[in-house]
Coordinates of C-alpha atoms in Angstrom, one line a residue:
X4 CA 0.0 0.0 0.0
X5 CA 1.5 3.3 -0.8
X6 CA 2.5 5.5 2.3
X7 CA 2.3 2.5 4.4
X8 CA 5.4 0.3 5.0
X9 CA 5.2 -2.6 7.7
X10 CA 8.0 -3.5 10.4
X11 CA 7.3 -6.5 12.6
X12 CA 10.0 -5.8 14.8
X13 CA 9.9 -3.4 18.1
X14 CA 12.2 -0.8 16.9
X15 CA 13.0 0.2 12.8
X16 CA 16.6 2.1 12.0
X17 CA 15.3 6.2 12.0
X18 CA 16.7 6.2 8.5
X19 CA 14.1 3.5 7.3
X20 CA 11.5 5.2 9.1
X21 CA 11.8 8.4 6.9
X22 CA 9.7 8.1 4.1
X23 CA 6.6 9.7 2.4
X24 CA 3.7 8.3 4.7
X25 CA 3.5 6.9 7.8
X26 CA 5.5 4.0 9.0
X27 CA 3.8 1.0 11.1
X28 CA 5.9 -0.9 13.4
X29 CA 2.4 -2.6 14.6
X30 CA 1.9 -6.1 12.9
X31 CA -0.5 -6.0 10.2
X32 CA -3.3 -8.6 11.3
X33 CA -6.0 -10.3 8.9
X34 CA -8.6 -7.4 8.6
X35 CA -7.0 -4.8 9.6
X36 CA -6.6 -3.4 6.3
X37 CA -10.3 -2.3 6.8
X38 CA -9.5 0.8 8.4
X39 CA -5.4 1.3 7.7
X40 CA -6.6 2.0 4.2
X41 CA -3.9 4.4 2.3
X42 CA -6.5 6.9 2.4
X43 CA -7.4 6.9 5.8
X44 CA -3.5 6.7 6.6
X45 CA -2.8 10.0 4.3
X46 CA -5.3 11.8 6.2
X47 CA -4.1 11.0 9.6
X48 CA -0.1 12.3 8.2
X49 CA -1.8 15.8 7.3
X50 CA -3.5 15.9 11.0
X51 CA -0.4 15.4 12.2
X52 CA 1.7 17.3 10.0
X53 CA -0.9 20.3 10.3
X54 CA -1.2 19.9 14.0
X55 CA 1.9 18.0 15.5
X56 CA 4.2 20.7 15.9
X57 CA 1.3 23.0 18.0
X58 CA 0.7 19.4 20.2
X59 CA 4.5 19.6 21.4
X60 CA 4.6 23.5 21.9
X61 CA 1.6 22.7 24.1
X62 CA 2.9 20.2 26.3
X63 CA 5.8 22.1 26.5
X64 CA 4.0 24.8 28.3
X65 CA 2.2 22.6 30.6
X66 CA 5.8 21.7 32.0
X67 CA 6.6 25.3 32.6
X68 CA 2.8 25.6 34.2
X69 CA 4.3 23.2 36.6
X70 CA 7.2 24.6 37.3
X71 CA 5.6 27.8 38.2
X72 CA 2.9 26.3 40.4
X73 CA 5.9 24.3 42.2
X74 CA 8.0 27.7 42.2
X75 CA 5.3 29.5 44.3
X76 CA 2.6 30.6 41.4
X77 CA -1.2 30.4 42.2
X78 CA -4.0 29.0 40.0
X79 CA -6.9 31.5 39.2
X80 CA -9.2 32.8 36.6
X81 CA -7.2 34.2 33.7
X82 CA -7.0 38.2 34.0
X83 CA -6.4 38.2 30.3
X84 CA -9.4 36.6 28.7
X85 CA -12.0 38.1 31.4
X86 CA -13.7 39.7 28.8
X87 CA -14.8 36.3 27.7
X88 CA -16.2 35.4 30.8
X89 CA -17.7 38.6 31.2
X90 CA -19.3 38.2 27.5
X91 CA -22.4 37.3 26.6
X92 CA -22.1 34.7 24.1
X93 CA -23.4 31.1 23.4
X94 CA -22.3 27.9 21.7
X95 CA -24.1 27.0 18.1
X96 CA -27.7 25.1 18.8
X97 CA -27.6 21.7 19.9
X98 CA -28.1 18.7 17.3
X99 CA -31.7 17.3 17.5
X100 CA -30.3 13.3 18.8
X101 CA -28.1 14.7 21.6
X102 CA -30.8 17.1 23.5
X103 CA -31.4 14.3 25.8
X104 CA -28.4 12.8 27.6
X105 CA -29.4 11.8 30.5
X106 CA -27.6 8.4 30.4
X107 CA -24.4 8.0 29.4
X108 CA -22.9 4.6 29.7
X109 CA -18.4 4.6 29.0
X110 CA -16.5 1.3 28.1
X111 CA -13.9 0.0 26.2
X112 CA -13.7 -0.9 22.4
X113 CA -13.8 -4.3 22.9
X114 CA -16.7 -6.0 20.0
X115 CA -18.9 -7.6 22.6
X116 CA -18.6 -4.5 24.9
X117 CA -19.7 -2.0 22.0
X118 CA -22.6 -4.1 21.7
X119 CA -24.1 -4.3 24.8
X120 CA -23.0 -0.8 25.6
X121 CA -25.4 0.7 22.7
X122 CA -28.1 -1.7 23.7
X123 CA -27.5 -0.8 27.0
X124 CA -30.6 1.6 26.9
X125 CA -28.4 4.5 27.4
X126 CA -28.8 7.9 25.9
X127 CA -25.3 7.8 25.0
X128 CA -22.2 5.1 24.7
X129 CA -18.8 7.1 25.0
X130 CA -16.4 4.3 23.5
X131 CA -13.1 4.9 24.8
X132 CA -9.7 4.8 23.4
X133 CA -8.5 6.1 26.6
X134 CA -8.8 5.3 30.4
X135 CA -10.8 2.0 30.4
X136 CA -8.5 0.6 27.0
X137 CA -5.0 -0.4 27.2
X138 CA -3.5 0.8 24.3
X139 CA -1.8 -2.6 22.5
X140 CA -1.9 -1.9 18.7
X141 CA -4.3 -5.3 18.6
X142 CA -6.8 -3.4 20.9
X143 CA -6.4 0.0 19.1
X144 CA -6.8 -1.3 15.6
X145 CA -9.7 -3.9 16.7
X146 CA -11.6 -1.1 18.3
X147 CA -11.2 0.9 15.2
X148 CA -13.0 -2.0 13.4
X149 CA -15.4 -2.4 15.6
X150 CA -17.0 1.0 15.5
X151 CA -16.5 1.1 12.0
X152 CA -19.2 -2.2 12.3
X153 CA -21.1 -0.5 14.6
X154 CA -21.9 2.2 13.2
X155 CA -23.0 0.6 9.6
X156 CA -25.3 -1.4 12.2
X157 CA -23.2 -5.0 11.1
X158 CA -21.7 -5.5 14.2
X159 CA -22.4 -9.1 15.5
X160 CA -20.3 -11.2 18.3
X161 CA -20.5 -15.0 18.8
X162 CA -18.6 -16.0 22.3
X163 CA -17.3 -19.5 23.0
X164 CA -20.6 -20.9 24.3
X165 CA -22.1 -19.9 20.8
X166 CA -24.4 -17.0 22.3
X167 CA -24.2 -14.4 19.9
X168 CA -24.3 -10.6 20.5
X169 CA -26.4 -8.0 18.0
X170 CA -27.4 -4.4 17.3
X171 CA -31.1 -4.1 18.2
X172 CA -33.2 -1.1 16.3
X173 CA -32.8 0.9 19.2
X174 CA -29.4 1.9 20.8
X175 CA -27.3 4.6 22.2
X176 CA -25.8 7.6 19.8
X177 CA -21.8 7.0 20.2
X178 CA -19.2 9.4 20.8
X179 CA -15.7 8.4 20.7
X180 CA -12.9 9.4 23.4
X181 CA -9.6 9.4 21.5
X182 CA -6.4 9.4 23.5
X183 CA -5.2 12.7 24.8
X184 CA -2.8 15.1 24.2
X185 CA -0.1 13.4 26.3
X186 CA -0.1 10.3 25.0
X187 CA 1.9 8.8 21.7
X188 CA 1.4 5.6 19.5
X189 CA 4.8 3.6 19.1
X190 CA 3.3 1.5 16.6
X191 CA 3.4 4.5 13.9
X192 CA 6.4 7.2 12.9
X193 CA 6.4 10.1 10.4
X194 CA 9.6 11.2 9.7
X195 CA 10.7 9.0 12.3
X196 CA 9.0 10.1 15.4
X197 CA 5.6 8.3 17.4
X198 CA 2.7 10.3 16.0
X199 CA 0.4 12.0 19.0
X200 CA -2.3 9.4 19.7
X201 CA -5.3 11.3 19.9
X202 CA -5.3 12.4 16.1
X203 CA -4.8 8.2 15.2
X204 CA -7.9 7.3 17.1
X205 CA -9.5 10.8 16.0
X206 CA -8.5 10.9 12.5
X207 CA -9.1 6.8 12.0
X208 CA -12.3 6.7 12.7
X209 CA -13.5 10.5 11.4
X210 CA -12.7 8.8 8.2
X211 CA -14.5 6.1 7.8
X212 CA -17.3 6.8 9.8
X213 CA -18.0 10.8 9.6
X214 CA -20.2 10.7 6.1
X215 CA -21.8 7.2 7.2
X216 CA -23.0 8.9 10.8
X217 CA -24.1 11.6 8.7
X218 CA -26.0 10.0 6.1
X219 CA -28.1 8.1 9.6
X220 CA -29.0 11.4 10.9
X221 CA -26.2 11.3 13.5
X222 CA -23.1 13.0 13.4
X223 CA -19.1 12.5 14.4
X224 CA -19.3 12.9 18.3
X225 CA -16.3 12.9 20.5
X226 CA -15.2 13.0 24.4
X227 CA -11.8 15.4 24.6
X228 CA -9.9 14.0 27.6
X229 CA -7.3 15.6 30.0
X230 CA -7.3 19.6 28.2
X231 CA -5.2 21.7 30.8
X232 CA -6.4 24.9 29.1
X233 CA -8.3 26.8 26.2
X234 CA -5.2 26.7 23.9
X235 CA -5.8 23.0 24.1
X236 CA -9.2 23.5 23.1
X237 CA -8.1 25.4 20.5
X238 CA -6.1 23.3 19.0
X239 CA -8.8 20.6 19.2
X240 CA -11.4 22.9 17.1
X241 CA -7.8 23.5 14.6
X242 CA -8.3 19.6 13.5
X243 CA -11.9 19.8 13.4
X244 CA -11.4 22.9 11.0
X245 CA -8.9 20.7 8.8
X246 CA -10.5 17.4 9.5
X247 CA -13.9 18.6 8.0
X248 CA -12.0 20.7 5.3
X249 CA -10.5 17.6 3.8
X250 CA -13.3 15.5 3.3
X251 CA -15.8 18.3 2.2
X252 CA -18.2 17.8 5.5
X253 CA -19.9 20.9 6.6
X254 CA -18.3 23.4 9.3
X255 CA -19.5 22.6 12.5
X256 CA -20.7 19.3 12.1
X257 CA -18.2 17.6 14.6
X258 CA -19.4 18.0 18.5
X259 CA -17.4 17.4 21.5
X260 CA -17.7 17.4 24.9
X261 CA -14.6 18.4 26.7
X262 CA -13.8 16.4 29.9
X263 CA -12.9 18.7 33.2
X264 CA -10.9 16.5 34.9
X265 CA -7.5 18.6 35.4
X266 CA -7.7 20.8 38.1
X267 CA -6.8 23.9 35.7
X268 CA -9.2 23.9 33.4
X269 CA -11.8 24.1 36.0
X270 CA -10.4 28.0 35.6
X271 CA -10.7 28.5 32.3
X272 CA -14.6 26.4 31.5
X273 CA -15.8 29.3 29.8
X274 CA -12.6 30.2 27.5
X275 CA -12.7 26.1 26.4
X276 CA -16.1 26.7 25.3
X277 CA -15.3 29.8 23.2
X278 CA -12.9 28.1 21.7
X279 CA -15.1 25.4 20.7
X280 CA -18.4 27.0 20.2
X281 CA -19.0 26.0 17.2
X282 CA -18.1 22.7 18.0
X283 CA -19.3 22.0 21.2
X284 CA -21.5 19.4 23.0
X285 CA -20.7 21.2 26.2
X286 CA -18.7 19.9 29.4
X287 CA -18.5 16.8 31.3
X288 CA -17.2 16.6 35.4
X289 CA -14.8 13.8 35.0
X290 CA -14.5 13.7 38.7
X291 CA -11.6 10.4 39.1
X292 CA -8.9 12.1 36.9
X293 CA -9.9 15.6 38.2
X294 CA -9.1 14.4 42.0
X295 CA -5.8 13.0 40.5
X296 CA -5.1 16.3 38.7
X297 CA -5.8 18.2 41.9
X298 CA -2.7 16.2 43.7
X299 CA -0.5 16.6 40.6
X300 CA -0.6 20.1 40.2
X301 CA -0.3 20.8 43.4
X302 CA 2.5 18.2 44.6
X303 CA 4.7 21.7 45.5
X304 CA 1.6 22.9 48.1
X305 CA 2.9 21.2 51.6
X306 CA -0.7 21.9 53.2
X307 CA -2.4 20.0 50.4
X308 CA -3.1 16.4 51.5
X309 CA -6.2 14.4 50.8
X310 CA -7.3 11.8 53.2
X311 CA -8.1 8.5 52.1
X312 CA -9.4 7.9 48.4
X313 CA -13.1 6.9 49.8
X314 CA -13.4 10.0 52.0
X315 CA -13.0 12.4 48.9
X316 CA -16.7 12.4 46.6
X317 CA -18.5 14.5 45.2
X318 CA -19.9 16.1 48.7
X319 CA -16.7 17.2 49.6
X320 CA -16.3 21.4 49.1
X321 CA -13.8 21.8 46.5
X322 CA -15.6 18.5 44.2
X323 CA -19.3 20.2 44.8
X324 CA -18.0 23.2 43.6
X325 CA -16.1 22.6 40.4
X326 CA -19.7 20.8 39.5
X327 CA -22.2 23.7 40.1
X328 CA -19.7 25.9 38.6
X329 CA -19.8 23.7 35.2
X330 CA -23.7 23.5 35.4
X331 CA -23.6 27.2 35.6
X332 CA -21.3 27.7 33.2
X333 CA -22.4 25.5 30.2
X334 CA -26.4 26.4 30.7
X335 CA -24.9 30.3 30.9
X336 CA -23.8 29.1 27.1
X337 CA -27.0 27.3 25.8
X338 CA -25.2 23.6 26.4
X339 CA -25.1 20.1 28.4
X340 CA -23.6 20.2 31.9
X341 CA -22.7 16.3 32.3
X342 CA -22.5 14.8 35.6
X343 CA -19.7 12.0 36.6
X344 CA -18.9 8.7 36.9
X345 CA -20.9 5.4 38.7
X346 CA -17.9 3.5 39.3
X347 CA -19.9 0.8 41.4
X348 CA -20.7 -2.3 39.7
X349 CA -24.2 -5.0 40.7
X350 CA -22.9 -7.1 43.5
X351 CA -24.6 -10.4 42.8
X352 CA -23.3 -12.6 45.5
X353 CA -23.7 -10.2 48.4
X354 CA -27.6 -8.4 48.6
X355 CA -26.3 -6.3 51.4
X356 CA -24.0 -5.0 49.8
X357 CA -25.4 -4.5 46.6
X358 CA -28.2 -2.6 48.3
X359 CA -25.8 0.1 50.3
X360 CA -24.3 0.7 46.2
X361 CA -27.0 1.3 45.1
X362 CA -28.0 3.7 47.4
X363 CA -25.0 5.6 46.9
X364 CA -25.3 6.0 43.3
X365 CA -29.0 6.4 43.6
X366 CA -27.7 9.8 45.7
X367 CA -25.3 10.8 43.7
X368 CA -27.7 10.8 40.7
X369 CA -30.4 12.4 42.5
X370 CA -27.8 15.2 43.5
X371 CA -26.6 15.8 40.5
X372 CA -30.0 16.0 38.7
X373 CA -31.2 18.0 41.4
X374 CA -28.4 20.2 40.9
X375 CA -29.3 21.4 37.2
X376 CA -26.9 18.6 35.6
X377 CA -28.3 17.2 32.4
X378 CA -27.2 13.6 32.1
X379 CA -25.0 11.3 34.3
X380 CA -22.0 8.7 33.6
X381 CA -22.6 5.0 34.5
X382 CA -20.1 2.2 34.4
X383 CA -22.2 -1.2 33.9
X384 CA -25.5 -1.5 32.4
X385 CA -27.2 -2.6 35.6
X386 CA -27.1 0.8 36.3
X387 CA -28.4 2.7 33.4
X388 CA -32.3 2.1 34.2
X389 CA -31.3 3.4 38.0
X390 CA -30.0 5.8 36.9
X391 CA -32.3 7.0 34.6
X392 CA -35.2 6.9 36.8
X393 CA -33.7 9.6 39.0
X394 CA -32.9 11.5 36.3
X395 CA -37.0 11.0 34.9
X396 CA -38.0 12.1 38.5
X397 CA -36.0 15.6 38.7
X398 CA -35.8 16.4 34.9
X399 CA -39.1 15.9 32.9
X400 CA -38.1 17.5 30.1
X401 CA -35.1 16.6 27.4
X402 CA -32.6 18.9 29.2
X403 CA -32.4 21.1 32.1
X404 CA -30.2 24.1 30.2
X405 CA -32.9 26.7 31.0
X406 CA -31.7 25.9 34.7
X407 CA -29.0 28.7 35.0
X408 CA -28.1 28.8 38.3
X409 CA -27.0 32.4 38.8
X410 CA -27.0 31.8 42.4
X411 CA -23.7 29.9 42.2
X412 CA -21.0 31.9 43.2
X413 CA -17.7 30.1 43.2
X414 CA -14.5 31.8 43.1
X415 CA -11.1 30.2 43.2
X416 CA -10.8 29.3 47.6
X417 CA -14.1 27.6 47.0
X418 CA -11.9 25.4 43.9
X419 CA -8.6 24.9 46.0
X420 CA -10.6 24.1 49.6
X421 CA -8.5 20.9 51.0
X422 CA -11.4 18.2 52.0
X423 CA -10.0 17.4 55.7
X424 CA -10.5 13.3 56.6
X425 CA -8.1 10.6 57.7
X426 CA -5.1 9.0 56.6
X427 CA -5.6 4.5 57.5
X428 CA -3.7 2.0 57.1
X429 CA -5.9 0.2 55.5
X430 CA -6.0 2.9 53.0
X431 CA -2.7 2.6 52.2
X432 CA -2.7 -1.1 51.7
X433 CA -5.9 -0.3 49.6
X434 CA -4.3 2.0 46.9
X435 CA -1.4 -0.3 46.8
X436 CA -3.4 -3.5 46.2
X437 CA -5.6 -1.4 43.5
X438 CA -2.8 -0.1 41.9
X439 CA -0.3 -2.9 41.7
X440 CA -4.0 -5.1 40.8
X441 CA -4.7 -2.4 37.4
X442 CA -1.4 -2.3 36.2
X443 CA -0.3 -6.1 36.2
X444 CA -4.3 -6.0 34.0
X445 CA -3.0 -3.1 31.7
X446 CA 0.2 -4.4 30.7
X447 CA -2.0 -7.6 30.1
X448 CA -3.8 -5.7 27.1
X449 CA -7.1 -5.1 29.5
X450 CA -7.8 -1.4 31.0
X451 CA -11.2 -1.5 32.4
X452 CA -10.8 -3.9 35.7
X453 CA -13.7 -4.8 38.1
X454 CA -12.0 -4.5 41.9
X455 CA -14.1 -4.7 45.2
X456 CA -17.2 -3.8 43.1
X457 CA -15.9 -1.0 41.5
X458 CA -15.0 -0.5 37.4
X459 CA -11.4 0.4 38.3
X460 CA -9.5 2.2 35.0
X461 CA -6.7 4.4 34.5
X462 CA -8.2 7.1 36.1
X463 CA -9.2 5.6 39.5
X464 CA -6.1 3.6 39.6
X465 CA -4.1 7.0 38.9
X466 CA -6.0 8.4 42.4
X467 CA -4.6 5.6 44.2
X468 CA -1.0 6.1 42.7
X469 CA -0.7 9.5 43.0
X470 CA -2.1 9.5 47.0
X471 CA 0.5 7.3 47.9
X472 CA 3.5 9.5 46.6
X473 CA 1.7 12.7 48.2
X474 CA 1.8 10.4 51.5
X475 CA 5.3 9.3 51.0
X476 CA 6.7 12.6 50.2
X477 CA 4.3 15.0 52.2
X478 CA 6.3 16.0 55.4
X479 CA 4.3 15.5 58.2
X480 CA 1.7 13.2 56.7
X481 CA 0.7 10.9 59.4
X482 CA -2.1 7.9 60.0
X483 CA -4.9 8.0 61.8
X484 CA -2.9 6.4 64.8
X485 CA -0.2 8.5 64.4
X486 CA 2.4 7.2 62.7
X487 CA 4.1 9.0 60.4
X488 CA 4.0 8.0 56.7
X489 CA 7.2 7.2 55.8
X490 CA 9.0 5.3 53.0
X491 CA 9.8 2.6 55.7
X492 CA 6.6 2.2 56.7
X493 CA 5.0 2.0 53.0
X494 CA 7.0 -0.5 51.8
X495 CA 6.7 -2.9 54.8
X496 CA 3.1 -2.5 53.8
X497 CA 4.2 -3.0 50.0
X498 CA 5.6 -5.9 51.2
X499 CA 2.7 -8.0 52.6
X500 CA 0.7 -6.7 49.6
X501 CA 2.6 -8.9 47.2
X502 CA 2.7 -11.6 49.1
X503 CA -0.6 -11.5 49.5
X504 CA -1.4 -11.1 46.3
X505 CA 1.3 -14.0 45.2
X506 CA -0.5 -16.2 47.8
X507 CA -4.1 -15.5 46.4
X508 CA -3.1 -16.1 42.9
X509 CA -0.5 -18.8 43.0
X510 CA 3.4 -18.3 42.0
X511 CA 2.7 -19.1 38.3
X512 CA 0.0 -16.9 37.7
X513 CA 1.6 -14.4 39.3
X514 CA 4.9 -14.4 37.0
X515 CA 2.7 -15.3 34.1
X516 CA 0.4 -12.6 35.0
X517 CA 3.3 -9.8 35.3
X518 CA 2.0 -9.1 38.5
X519 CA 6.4 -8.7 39.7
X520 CA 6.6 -5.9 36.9
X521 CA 3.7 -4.4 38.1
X522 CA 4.7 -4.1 41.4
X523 CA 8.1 -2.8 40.9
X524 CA 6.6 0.3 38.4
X525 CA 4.3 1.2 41.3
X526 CA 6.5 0.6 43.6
X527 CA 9.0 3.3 41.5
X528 CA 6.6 5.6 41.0
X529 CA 5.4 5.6 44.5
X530 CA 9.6 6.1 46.0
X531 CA 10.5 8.7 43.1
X532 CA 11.1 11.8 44.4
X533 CA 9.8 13.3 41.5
X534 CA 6.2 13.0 40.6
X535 CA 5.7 10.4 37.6
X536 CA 2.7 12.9 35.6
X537 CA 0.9 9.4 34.1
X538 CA 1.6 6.0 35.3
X539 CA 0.5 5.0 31.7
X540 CA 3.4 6.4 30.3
X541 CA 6.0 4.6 32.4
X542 CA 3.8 1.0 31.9
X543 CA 3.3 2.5 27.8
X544 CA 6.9 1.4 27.4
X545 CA 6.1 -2.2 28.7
X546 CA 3.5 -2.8 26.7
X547 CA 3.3 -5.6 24.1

């Protein structure tokens, strides 16, 4: 195929990589030439010719963001785009099939997943490239197929016992989550370099799908994960500008919903909608990654320590607030506020407990309807009717938009409040278990992991990393008994951890299932005195 050249091995000479298309190193699998068409591969090289060199300036800049925040800077509202905030201004109408959200169900790409997860009986199925799929180039590739499939309605799955899976006539409208900035695929090169992930998944399946989605009186929906800032936006609604340019679709016909889960875009929520107003399908509160962010970014603060992961939801001041402030925001601008994630899962050999989960999520769904939300996030399908019938009860109509909530006042103390709880023991042997648990499952090729029924992913799991290094490192962080969190103390913990893990799952499996390189990335994460800013990235270079 012209501009596509093959390498089976894990590293090709720079020189050969050089050449006038894109380069895969990923093998080349029996259907896979379905969507790494020579087309669709020249389109992806001009995203990423057009758009690379903007990516790296970017990321750049958030490094320099850090350093500042670490050398004494503070996070606010921008004074310089105030006039944007202060403007009144609105994003374009809202297409007719996404006025009513109020049921989102997220999963990974996986066939039989993509199936259920649109007959789920969801408003929406966000299929995800990103924290619930580990990115192997098998996974990747196969998800690109299957959405392809699914969204020409001839997706079918048989499993071993010969029950086979199908579309019905009624299912969810998709939206894709392609990888984000950070993140880059190994498996292809231009001019010798990993091309940014997010415009393979993006520009893959825009391709192939855009005119098709269009022609069934849908359109190309996406999920933007991880933007830091409104330039990020930006540059997001730059590639929908060249994206619908090159294959003649009209201006404005992409929509995306911009996740806020980094703690400093909760700043700057009106400035990402301006820059995607034409393009926008509003915001969503991706609370897991956003409580991860808020430790990141402000790893330099010595009186910023959360207590354990379970004490920090939604209720708490500085979560609550972000929240209202994005309901007020996006309704300000005529468009969805979307609530967060159910990460419990149906607990079928326990009633008890599956009762007390389902009360929780029942609150949390009534709160954030109550609230002026428009829609929800669910992890499993058993939740989707619950859900849906506390969003029926508060929200009558399609959307709650005219709900503007100008009695929200939230200024940047209310963003930054530190949630005050306990430090235990057992929740440090928890986020160790979790996190040694998710990443001995990701380097296995699966990113979406059920753990004491919850839907860990990469964002949950990242909570639980990134508490333990603020423990270890945080002078003066102490348990609930007293003790002082040291690195002594954590890795005797460590310790029993992994044996107990080795003892549950028997020496074999435990090599076999790369549970000892799991533990030691944590484990050097956790003891680095500088803060590791994804743990995918360190297991990315592990990955098979």
């Amino acid at each position: 195929m012209q501009g596509l050249s093959s390498h089976q091995g894990a590293s090709v000479d720079a020189s050969a990589a050089k050449s006038a298309g894109l380069v895969i190193l990923g093998k080349l699998e029996p259907g896979f030439e379905k969507v790494l068409t020579p087309e669709a591969l020249s389109f992806v090289e001009q995203l990423v010719r057009a758009h690379g060199a903007t990516r790296e300036r970017l990321l750049a800049q958030r490094q320099v963001r850090q350093q500042q925040l670490a050398g004494g800077a503070e996070l606010d509202f921008l004074p310089e785009t105030e006039a944007i905030r202060q403007g009144d201004w609105q994003v374009a109408p809202i297409p007719e099939d996404l006025q009513d959200r109020r049921v989102e169900i997220t999963g990974p790409v996986d066939r039989k997943m993509v199936i259920n997860a649109l007959n789920s009986g969801a408003s929406v199925f966000m299929a995800d490239f990103e924290d619930s799929t580990a990115p192997t180039w098998t996974n990747l590739v196969n998800g690109q197929i299957n959405l392809r499939d699914a969204v020409r309605r001839t997706i079918e799955f048989t499993n071993p016992v010969g029950k086979r899976y199908a579309l019905k006539d009624e299912i969810a409208t998709l939206f894709v989550r392609p990888r984000g900035w950070h993140l880059d695929e190994k498996h292809v090169l231009l001019d010798g370099k990993p091309i940014p992930a997010s415009l393979l998944d993006f520009g893959l399946f825009f391709f192939h799908n855009a005119k098709q989605l269009l022609a069934r009186s849908t359109g190309p929906y996406f999920y933007l994960p991880k933007l830091e800032n409104h330039r990020e936006a930006r540059l997001w609604n730059d590639v929908f500008r060249t994206a619908q340019a090159a294959l003649g679709i009209p201006y404005g016909t992409i929509r995306a919903t911009v996740l806020l889960e980094t703690l400093p875009a909760a700043f700057e929520m009106d400035e990402i909608l301006y820059e995607l107003r034409d393009h926008s399908a509003g915001l969503n509160c991706g609370r897991w990654d956003y409580i991860f962010s808020a430790i990141k970014e402000l790893q330099g603060d010595d009186t910023y320590l959360l207590p354990n992961r379970d004490q920090v939801g939604m209720t708490r001041h500085f979560m609550r607030s972000y929240s209202l402030l994005a309901i007020k925001t996006c309704h300000r601008r005529g468009i969805h506020a979307i609530g967060g994630m159910a990460a419990q899962i149906p607990i079928k050999n326990d009633p008890a407990a599956n009762d007390e989960a389902i009360d929780k999520v029942r609150q949390d769904k009534v709160r954030e309807a109550s609230d002026g939300h428009d829609g929800t996030w669910v992890a499993h399908p058993g939740l989707v009717q619950l859900a849906r019938s506390c969003f029926d009860e508060q929200m009558p109509t399609p959307n709650q938009i005219d709900k503007r909530r100008d009695d929200v006042q939230i200024d940047r103390t209310d963003l930054l409040k530190v949630p005050t709880g306990t430090i235990t023991e057992q929740g440090v042997r928890h986020n160790l278990d979790v996190g040694i648990r998710y990443m001995a499952a990701w380097l296995n090729g699966n990113g979406c992991v059920p753990l004491y029924n919850l839907m860990e992913d990469a964002a949950t799991a990242e909570i639980s990393r990134s508490q333990l290094w603020q423990w270890v490192h945080r002078e003066g962080a102490k348990l609930d008994d007293g003790r002082p969190i040291t690195q002594t103390l954590v890795r005797g913990i460590f310790n029993e951890v992994i044996t107990a893990i080795r003892d549950e799952l028997g020496a074999e499996h435990y090599l076999a299932g790369r549970y000892a390189l799991a533990a030691k990335l944590i484990a050097d994460i956790i003891f680095d005195e500088r803060f590791t800013e994804f743990m995918t990235t360190v297991g990315y270079a592990h990955l098979t």
